[in-house]
XYZ file of C-alpha atoms in Angstrom:
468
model
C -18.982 88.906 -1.547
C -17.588 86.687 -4.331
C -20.328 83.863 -3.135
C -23.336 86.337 -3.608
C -21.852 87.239 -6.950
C -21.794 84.024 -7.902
C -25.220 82.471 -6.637
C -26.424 85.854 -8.117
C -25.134 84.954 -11.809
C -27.030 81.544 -12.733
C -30.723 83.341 -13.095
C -29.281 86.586 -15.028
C -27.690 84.196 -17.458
C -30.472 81.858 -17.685
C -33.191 84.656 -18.621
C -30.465 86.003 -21.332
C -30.256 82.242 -22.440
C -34.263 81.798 -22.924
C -34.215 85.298 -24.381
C -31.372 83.897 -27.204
C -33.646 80.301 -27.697
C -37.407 81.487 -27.149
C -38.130 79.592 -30.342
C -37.055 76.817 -28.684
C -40.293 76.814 -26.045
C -42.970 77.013 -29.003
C -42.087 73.329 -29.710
C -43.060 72.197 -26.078
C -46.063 70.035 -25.369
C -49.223 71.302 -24.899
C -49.150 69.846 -21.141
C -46.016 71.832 -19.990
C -47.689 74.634 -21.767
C -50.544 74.557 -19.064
C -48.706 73.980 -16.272
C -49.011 76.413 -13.397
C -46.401 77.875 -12.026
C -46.474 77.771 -8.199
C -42.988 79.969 -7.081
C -42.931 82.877 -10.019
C -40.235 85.342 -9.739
C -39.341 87.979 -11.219
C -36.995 87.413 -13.030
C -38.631 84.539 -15.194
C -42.002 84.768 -17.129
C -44.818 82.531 -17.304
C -43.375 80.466 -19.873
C -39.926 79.870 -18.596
C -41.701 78.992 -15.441
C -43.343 76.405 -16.861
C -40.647 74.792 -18.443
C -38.724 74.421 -15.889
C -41.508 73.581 -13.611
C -42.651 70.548 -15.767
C -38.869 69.375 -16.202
C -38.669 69.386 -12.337
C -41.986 67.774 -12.225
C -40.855 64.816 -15.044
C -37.913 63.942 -13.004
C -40.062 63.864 -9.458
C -42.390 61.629 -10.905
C -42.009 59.258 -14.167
C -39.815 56.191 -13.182
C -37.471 56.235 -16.001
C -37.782 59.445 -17.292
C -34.064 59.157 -18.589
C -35.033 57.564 -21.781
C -37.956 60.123 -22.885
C -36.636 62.873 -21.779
C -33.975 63.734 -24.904
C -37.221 62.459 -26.800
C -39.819 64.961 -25.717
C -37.842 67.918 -26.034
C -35.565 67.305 -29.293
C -34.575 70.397 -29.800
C -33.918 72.311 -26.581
C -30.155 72.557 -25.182
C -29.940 70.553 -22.215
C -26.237 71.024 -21.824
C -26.162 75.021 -20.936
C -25.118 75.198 -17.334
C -27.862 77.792 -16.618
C -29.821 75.452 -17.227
C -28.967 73.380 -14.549
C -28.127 75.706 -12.265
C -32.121 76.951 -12.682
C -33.531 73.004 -12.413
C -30.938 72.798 -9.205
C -32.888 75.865 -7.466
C -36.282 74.269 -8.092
C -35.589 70.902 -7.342
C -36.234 70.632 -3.633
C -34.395 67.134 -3.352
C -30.618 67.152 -3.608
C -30.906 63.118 -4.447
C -32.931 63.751 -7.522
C -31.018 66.866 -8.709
C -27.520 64.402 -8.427
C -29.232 61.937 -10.485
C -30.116 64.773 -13.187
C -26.686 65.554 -12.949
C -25.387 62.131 -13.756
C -28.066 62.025 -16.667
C -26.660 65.519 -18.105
C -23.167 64.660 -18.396
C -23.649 61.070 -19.644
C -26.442 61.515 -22.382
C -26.644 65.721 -23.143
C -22.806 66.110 -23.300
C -22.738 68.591 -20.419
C -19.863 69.753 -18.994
C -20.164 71.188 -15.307
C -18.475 74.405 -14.295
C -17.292 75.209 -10.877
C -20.490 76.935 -10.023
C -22.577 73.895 -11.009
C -20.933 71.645 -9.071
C -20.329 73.885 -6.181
C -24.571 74.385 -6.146
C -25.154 71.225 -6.441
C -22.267 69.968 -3.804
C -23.933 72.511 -1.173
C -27.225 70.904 -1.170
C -26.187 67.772 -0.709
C -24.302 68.658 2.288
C -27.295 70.493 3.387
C -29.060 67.454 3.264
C -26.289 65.072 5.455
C -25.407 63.399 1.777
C -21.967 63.100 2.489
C -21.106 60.523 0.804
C -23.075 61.213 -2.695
C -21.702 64.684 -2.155
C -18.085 63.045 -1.930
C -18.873 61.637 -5.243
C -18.781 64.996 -6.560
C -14.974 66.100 -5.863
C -13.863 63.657 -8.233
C -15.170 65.831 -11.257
C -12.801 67.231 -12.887
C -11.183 70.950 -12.071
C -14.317 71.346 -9.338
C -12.803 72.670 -6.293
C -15.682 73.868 -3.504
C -15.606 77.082 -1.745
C -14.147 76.853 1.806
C -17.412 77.443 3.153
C -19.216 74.764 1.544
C -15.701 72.262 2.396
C -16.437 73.222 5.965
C -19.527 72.079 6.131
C -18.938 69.295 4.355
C -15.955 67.945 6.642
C -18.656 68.832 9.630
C -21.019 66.593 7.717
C -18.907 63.742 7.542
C -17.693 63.940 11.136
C -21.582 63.825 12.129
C -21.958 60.095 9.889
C -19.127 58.989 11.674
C -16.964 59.073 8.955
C -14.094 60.377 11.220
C -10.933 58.997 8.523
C -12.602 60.645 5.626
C -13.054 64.089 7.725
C -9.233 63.963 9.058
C -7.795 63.597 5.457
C -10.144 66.381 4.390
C -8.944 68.633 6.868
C -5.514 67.663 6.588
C -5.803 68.094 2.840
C -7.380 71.849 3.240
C -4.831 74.656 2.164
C -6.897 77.399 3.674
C -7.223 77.904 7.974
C -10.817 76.082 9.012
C -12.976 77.726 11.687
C -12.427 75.843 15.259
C -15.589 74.430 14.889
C -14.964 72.221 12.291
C -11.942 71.084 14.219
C -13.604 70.649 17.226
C -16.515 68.680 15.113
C -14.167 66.259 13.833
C -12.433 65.784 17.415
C -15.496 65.028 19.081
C -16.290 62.250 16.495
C -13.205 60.708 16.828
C -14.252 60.267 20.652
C -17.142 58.839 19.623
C -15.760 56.636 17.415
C -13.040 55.494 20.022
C -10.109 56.673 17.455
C -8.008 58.700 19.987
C -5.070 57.813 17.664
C -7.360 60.403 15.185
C -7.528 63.321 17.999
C -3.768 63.438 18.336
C -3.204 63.836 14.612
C -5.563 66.233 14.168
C -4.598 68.318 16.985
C -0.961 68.730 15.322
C -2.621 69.825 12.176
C -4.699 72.104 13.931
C -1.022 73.871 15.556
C 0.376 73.829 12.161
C -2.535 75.534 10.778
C -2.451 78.700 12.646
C -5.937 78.084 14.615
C -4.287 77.412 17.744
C -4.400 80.729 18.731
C -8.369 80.371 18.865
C -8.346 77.441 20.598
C -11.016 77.089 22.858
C -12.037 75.054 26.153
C -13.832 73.192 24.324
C -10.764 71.675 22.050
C -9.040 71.698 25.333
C -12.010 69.720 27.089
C -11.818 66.925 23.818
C -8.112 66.115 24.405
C -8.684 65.883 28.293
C -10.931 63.226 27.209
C -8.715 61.731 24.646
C -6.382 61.229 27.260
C -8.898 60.122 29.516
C -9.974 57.257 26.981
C -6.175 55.616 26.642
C -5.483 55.443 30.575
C -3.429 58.835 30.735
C -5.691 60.746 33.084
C -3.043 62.668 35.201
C -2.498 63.982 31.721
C -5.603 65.065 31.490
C -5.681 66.082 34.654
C -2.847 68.571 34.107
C -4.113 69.999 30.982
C -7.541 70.865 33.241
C -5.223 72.522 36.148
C -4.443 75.158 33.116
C -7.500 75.781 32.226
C -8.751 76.547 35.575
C -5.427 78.834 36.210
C -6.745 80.803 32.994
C -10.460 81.326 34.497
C -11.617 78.669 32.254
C -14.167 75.651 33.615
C -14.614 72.498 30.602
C -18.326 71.100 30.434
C -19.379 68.213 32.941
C -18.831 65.441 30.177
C -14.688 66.288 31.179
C -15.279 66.420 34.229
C -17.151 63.029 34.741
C -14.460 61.281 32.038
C -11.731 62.354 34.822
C -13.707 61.216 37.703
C -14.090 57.751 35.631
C -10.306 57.893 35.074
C -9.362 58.128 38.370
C -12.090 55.673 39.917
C -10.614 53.002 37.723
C -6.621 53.829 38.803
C -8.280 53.963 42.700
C -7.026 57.191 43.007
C -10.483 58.264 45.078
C -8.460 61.420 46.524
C -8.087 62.865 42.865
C -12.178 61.906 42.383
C -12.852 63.962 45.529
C -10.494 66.895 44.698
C -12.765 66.787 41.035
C -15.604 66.554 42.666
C -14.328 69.646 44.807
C -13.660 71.536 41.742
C -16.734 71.411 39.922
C -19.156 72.399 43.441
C -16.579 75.364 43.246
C -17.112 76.265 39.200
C -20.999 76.053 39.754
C -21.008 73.416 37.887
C -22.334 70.487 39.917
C -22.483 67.291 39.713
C -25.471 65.166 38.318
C -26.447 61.722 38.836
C -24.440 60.587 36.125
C -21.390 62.416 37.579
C -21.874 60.043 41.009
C -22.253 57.220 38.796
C -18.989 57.040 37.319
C -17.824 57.652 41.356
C -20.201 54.274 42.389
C -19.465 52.906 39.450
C -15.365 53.167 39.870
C -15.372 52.324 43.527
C -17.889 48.885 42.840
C -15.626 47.590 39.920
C -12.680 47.618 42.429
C -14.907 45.933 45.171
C -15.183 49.044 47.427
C -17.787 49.238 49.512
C -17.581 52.510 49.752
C -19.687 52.712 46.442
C -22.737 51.310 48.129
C -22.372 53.919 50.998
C -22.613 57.117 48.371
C -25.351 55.105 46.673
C -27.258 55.586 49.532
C -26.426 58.560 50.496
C -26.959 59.915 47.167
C -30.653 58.789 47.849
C -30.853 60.523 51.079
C -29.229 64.056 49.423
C -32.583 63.484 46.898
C -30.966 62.039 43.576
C -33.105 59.395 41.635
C -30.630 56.681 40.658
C -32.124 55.087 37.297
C -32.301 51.733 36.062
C -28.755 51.877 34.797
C -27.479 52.413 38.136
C -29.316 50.360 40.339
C -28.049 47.582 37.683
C -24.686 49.033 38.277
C -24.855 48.674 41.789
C -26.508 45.156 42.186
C -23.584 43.828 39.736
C -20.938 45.314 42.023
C -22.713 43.795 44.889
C -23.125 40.712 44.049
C -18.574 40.775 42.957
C -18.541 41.128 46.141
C -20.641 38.214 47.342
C -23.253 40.842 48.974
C -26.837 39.132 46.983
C -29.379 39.787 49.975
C -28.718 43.969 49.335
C -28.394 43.603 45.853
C -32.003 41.640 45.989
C -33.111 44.068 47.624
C -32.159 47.125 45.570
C -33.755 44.194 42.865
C -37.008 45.296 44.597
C -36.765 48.710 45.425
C -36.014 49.085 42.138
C -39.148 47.157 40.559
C -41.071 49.714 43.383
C -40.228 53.219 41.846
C -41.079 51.927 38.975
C -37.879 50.390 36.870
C -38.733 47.080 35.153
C -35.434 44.749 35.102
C -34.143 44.373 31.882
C -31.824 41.510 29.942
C -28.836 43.513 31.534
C -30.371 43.222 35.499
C -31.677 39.996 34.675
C -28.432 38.506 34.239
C -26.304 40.685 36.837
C -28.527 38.390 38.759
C -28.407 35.449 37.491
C -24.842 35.679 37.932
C -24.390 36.152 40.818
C -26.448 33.407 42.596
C -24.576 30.861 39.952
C -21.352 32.485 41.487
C -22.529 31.421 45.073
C -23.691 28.228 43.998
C -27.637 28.839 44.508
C -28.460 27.570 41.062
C -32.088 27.437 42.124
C -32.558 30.802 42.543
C -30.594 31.047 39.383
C -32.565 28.586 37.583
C -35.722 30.910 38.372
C -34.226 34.439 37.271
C -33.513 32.197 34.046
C -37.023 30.626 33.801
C -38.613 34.891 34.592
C -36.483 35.972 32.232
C -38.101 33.295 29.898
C -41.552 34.720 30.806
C -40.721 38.179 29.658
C -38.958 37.601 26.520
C -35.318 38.079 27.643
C -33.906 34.729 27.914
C -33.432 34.177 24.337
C -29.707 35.420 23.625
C -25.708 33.989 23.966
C -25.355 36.026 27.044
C -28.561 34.517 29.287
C -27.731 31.010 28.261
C -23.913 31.545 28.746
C -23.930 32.665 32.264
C -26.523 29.876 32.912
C -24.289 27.166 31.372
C -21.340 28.472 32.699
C -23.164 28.309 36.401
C -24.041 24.645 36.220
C -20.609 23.488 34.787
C -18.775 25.191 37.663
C -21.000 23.462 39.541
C -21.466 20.031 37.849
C -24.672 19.933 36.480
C -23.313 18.938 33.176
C -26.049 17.684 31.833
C -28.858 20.590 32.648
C -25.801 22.025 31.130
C -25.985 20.100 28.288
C -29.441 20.626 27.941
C -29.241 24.104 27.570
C -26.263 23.872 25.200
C -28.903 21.502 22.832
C -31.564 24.620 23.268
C -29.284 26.463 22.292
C -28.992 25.002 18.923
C -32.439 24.308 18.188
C -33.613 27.563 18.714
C -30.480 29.314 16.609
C -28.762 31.126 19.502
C -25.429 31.560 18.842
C -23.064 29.447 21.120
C -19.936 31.457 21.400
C -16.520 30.143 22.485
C -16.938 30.698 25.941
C -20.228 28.383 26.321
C -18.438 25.881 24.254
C -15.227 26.667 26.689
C -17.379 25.982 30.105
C -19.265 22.932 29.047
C -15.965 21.080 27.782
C -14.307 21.662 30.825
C -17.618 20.451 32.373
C -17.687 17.637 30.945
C -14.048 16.516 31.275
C -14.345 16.747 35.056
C -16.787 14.871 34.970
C -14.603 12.370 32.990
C -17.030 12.701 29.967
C -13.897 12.615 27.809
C -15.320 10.909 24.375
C -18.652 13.879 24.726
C -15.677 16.544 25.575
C -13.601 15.228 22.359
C -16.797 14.937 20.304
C -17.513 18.726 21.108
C -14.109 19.756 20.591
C -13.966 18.810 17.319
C -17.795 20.386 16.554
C -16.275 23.756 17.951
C -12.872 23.294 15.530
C -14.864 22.619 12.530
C -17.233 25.829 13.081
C -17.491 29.487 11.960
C -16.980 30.309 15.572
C -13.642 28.821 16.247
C -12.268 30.238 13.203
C -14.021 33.807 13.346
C -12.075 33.968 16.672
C -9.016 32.463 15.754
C -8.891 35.342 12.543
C -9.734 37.819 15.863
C -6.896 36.763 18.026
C -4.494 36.983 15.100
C -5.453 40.220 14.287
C -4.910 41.612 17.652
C -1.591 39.891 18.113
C -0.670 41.993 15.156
């Protein structure tokens, strides 16, 4: 009720205010006099339309309509807040209206209220300005209504501006709705801050909202706890929520199932799987692929058996996890399947990308069949994929283990000339190259290049900051 009242204030006041300075609008050029007005109301005439319709119109349009503005209309008060509040309603761009705003208080001696800033702090939020709209909350005594703070703290969780939304909500002294918690927990998943989640979720129990905690909130710190290794954790917390009736969405379900693939505990990822044919909620092809996925990266071969059988049951494995699949196939030394999943692949209709290509190309340098290497590399060439650190990398890398140093070599040159960056790990591999092959002056000679370079000391800085 208070809101209404208050978004219902700005035009009464503004009509009283033209009433008290009509002699004001006789001085007005004759071009704002024959503007049209598009959007008349009713509680404006023609006139007052018009003014504010060619002020709105000024701003939209003349470049630097800050230093004839004051000059065209001498003697009209730009510094009543109805004023603004009126231009604010008209404006349809919130970017524009903050830069009138600026221009007010700097050269017309205006002094925004709460309401002004409130107005004008909404539509930026409305349109995702969270960070011009953060500008705002430094004016003095402004203070926005909890509604408006809500959405803002929702609008800086969605730009990923997870720290800013915590202190916000930390800050807060009234109780937010659950959906701006759960907002700002789901970007701090996103943004890989679990640290974030945990804070936030003892705000939100000293707030009072944990009595409307939902599965959702529940489903977020399942995942948290997914995302640092903890999954029996997790785990638990979804035992609960099944005891109360409750079933999380699939994203929980498949971050458990990933959790458990990677700590081999494939009886937990079968009891999941269990579960969710039991909640209606089955699985999908990206639920099996966090399964394959799990059992390949721990050399299980039982990941290429529900790969296939997950083609017989009528799923359509994408490009992502036939890539998946070939990688973990060719860990295990397995290249004639994972060539041919290479062409089945190419058949229903998946073009290899830089990703495949190299999955590949690594393997068959693994094995030691550098030609069929070398041709992936020279394809890859063909179609525009060749040219990055990682391509060249596993290449080099190949041919060192391998000593071809200098096909090695000649890559590392190419490298160079055509401004690919050569990381520590290709410098790595071709020194150790070379000093097996007794090369010792070349190694030296390309020790000291990589010492001297923004590479060596960008990950030196890295290693000490991680130490910390």
């Amino acid at each position: 009720m208070t809101m209404l009242m208050v978004r219902g204030t700005p035009s009464y006041s503004f009509v009283t205010f033209f009433r008290r300075s009509f002699a004001q609008f006789r001085n007005l050029t004759s071009e704002s006099k024959q503007e049209v007005c598009e959007h008349p109301t009713d509680n404006l005439d023609g006139k007052d339309f018009n003014f504010i319709n060619e002020i709105c119109r000024i701003t939209r349009t003349k470049p630097r309509w800050e230093d004839t503005l004051l000059a065209l209309y001498p003697s009209f008060n730009f510094a009543d807040p109805s004023f603004f509040l009126l231009y604010l309603n008209h404006q349809n761009n919130a970017f524009l209206s903050l830069r009138f705003f600026h221009w007010l208080c700097s050269s017309c001696g205006f002094s925004p209220d709460q309401s002004s800033c409130n107005d004008l702090f909404r539509k930026l939020v409305d349109a995702g300005a969270c960070r011009a709209a953060k500008s705002l909350l430094d004016c003095p005594g402004f203070s926005p209504e909890p509604d408006s703070l809500e959405s803002y703290i929702q609008c800086l969780s969605s730009a990923g501006m997870v720290e800013d939304a915590v202190d916000m909500l930390k800050g807060v002294n009234f109780c937010s709705s659950v959906a701006t918690w759960n907002a700002s927990l789901v970007a701090c998943l996103r943004a890989g801050r679990t640290d974030l989640v945990w804070i936030l979720y003892k705000k939100m129990m000293e707030s009072g909202v944990v009595a409307s905690i939902n599965v959702e909130t529940i489903g977020y710190l399942i995942m948290a706890f997914c995302a640092k290794n903890k999954v029996f954790k997790g785990y638990v917390l979804l035992r609960e929520l099944l005891d109360n009736g409750l079933c999380p969405d699939k994203v929980v379900f498949n971050a458990l199932i990933s959790g458990f693939g990677k700590a081999g505990q494939y009886a937990r990822v079968s009891e999941i799987l269990h579960i969710m044919i039991a909640k209606q909620c089955s699985p999908d092809i990206s639920t099996y692929q966090e399964v394959v996925n799990g059992l390949l990266k721990r050399k299980n071969s039982e990941g290429f058996r529900v790969f296939n059988d997950l083609k017989d049951r009528g799923y359509f494995p994408d490009r992502v996890m036939y890539t998946t699949v070939m990688k973990g196939l060719c860990e295990m030394g397995r290249l004639g399947e994972a060539r041919k999943l290479w062409f089945e692949m190419i058949k229903k209709g998946f073009q290899p990308n830089k990703y495949t290509y190299n999955v590949m190309m690594h393997g068959y340098c693994k094995i030691g069949d550098l030609v069929e290497a070398r041709k992936i590399f020279e394809d890859m060439r063909g179609r525009g994929f060749a040219e990055s650190t990682v391509s060249y990398r596993t290449m080099i890398s190949g041919l060192c283990l391998h000593g071809r140093i200098d096909e090695a070599q000649s890559l590392f040159d190419e490298m160079f000339q055509k401004g690919i960056v050569r990381d520590l790990t290709t410098y790595n591999s071709l020194i150790k190259g070379l000093c097996k092959k007794g090369e010792l002056v070349k190694a030296k000679k390309l020790l000291n290049e990589l010492l001297e370079s923004d590479v060596y000391r960008q990950g030196h800085y890295r290693r000490m900051f991680f130490r910390r």
